[in-house]
Short mmCIF file of C-alpha atoms in Angstrom, two decimals:
data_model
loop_
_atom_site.label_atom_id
_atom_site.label_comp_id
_atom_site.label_asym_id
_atom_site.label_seq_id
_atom_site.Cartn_x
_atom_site.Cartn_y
_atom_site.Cartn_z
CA UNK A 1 82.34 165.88 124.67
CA UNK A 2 85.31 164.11 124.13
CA UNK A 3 86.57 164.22 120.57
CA UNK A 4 88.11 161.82 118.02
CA UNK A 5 91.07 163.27 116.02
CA UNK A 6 92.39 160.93 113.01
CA UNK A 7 95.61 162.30 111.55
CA UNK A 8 98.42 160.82 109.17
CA UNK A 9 96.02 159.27 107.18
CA UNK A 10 98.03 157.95 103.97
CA UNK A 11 95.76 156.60 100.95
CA UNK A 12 97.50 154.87 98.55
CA UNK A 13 96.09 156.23 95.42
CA UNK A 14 96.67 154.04 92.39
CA UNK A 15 97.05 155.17 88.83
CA UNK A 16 97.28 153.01 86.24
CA UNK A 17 99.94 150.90 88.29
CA UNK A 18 101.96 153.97 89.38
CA UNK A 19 101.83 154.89 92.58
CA UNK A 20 100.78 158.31 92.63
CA UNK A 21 100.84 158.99 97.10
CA UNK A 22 102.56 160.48 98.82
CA UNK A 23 104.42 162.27 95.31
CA UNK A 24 102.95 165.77 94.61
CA UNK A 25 103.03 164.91 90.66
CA UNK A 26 103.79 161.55 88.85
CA UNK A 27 104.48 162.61 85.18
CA UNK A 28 100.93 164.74 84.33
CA UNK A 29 99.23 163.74 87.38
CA UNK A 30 98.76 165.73 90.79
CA UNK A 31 97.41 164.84 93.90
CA UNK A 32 96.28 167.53 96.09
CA UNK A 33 94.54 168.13 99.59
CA UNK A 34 91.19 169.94 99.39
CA UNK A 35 87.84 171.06 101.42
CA UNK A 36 85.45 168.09 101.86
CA UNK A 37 82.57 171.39 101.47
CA UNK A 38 85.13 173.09 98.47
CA UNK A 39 85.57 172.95 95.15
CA UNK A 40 88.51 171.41 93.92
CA UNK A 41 88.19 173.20 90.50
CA UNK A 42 88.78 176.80 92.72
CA UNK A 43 91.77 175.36 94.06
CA UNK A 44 94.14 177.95 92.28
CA UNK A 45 97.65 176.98 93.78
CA UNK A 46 97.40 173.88 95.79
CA UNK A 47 99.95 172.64 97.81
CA UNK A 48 101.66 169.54 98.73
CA UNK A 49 99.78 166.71 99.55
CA UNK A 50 100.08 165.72 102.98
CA UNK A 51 97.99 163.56 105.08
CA UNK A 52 93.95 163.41 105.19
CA UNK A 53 93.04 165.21 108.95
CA UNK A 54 89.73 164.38 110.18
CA UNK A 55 88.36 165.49 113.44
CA UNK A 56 85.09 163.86 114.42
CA UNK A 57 83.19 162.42 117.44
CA UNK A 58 81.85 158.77 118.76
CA UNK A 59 78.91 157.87 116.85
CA UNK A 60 79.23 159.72 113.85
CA UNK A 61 80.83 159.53 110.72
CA UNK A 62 83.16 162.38 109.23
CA UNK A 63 85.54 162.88 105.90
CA UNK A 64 88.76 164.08 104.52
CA UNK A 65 89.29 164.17 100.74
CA UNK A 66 92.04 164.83 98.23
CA UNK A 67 92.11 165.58 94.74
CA UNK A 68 93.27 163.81 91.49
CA UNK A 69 93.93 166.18 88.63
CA UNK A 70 95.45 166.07 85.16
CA UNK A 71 95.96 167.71 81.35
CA UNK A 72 95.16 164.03 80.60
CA UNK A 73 92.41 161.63 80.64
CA UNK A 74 92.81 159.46 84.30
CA UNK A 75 92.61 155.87 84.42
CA UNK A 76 92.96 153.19 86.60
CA UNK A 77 92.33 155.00 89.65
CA UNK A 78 91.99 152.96 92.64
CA UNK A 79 92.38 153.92 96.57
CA UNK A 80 92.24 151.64 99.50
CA UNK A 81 92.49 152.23 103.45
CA UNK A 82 92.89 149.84 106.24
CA UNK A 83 92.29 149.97 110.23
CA UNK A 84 93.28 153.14 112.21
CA UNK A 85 95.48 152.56 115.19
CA UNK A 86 96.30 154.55 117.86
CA UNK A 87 99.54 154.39 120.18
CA UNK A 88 98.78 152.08 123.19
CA UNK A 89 96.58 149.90 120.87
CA UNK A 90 93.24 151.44 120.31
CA UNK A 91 91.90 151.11 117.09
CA UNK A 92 89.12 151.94 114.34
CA UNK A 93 88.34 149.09 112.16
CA UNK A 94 88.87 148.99 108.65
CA UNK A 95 85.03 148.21 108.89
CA UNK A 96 84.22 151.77 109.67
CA UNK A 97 86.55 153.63 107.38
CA UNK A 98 85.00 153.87 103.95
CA UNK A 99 86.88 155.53 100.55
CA UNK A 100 84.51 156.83 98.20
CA UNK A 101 85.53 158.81 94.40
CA UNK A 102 84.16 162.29 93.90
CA UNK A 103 82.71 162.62 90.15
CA UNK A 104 80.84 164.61 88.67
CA UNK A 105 77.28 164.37 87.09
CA UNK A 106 78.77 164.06 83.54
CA UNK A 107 80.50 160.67 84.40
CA UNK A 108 76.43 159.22 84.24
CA UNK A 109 75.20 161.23 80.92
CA UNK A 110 74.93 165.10 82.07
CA UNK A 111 74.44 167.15 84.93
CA UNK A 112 76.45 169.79 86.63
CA UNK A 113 80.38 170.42 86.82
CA UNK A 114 81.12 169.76 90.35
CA UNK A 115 81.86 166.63 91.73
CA UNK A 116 78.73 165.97 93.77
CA UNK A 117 78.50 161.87 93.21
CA UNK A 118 80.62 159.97 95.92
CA UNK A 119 80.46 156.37 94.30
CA UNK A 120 82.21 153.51 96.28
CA UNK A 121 84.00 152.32 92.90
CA UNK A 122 86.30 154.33 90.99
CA UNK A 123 85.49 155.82 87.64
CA UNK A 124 86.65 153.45 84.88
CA UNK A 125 88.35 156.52 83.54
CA UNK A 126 87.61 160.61 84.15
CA UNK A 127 87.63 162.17 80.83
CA UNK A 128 89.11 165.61 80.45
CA UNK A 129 86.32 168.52 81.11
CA UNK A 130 86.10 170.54 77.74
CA UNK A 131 85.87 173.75 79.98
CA UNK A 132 88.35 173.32 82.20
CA UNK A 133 90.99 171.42 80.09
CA UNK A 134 92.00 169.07 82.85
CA UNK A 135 90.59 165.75 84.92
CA UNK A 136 89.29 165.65 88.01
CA UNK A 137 87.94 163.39 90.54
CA UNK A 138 88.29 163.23 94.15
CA UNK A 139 89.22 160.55 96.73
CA UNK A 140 87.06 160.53 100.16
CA UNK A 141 87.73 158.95 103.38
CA UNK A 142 84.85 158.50 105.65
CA UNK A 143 85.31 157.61 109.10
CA UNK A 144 82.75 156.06 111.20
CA UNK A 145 84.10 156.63 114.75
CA UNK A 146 82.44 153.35 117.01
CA UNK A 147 80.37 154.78 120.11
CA UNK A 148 83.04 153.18 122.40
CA UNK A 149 86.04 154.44 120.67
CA UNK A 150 88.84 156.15 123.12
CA UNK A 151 89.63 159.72 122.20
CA UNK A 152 92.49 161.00 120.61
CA UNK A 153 94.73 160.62 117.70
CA UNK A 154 94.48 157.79 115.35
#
C-alpha cells in the first residue's frame, strides 16, 4: 500500500478581515492545531499553529483540523484551500480538498457542547459558551486523495 502524505497545508483563516494564519493570536483570537477525533475544549496549553498534516491513501478521503478560539464572540470567519501540488508536478485538485467549520449543536437551537456539526459554510458568528467563557469553532480540511494519485508529499 502505497501512501499519500499531505503536509504544509496553510489555510488562510479569515476573521472579520484580519488575517488570523499563520499568527498564533491576532488581538483576542487564537488559532490552534488539534485532533480531528479530540476535543478542542481539553486542549489545555496548545501550541503554535503550524501546518494541517494529513496522511491518507488513494481512494479515500482523510482530515486535518485547527481550532478558532476567543474571550469574544467570532465573526466573519471564513477559510478557503486551493489545489495540492507536489514537487515534479503531481497534484490534488482543489476539487477534492473540501474545508468544512466544526460547531456545535447549540449553533442550530440546543444539543451538546462539542463541536460535532461539520457545515460547509461558516457560522455567521460563534457566540461565547456560557460554561466555558470562550468561542470555539473548528476549521476542517478534507482531502479526497484520486485513485490514480502518485504517492508522497503534497
Amino acid at each position: 500500500m502505497k501512501f499519500i502524505r499531505v503536509v504544509g497545508i496553510f489555510v488562510a483563516v479569515v476573521l472579520a478581515g484580519a488575517l488570523a494564519w499563520p499568527a498564533t493570536a491576532v488581538g483576542q483570537v487564537k488559532v490552534f492545531n488539534y485532533e480531528v477525533l479530540g476535543d478542542p475544549y481539553r486542549v489545555s496549553n496548545p501550541g503554535p499553529v503550524s501546518a494541517i498534516t494529513i496522511t491518507g491513501t488513494r481512494n479515500g478521503s482523510f482530515s486535518g483540523a485547527v481550532a478558532v478560539s476567543s474571550r469574544q464572540a467570532i465573526a466573519g470567519l471564513k477559510a478557503r484551500m486551493g489545489a495540492l501540488s507536489m514537487e515534479g508536478g503531481a497534484s490534488i485538485p482543489a476539487d477534492k480538498v473540501q474545508v468544512r467549520y466544526a460547531v456545535s449543536w447549540g449553533t442550530v437551537g440546543g444539543g451538546p457542547a462539542s463541536l460535532d456539526m461539520l457545515p460547509e459554510t461558516p457560522p455567521a458568528a460563534v457566540a461565547i459558551d456560557g460554561e466555558k467563557k470562550i468561542a470555539l469553532t473548528g476549521v476542517w480540511v478534507t482531502v479526497t486523495v484520486p485513485k490514480d494519485a502518485k504517492a508522497g508529499v503534497y
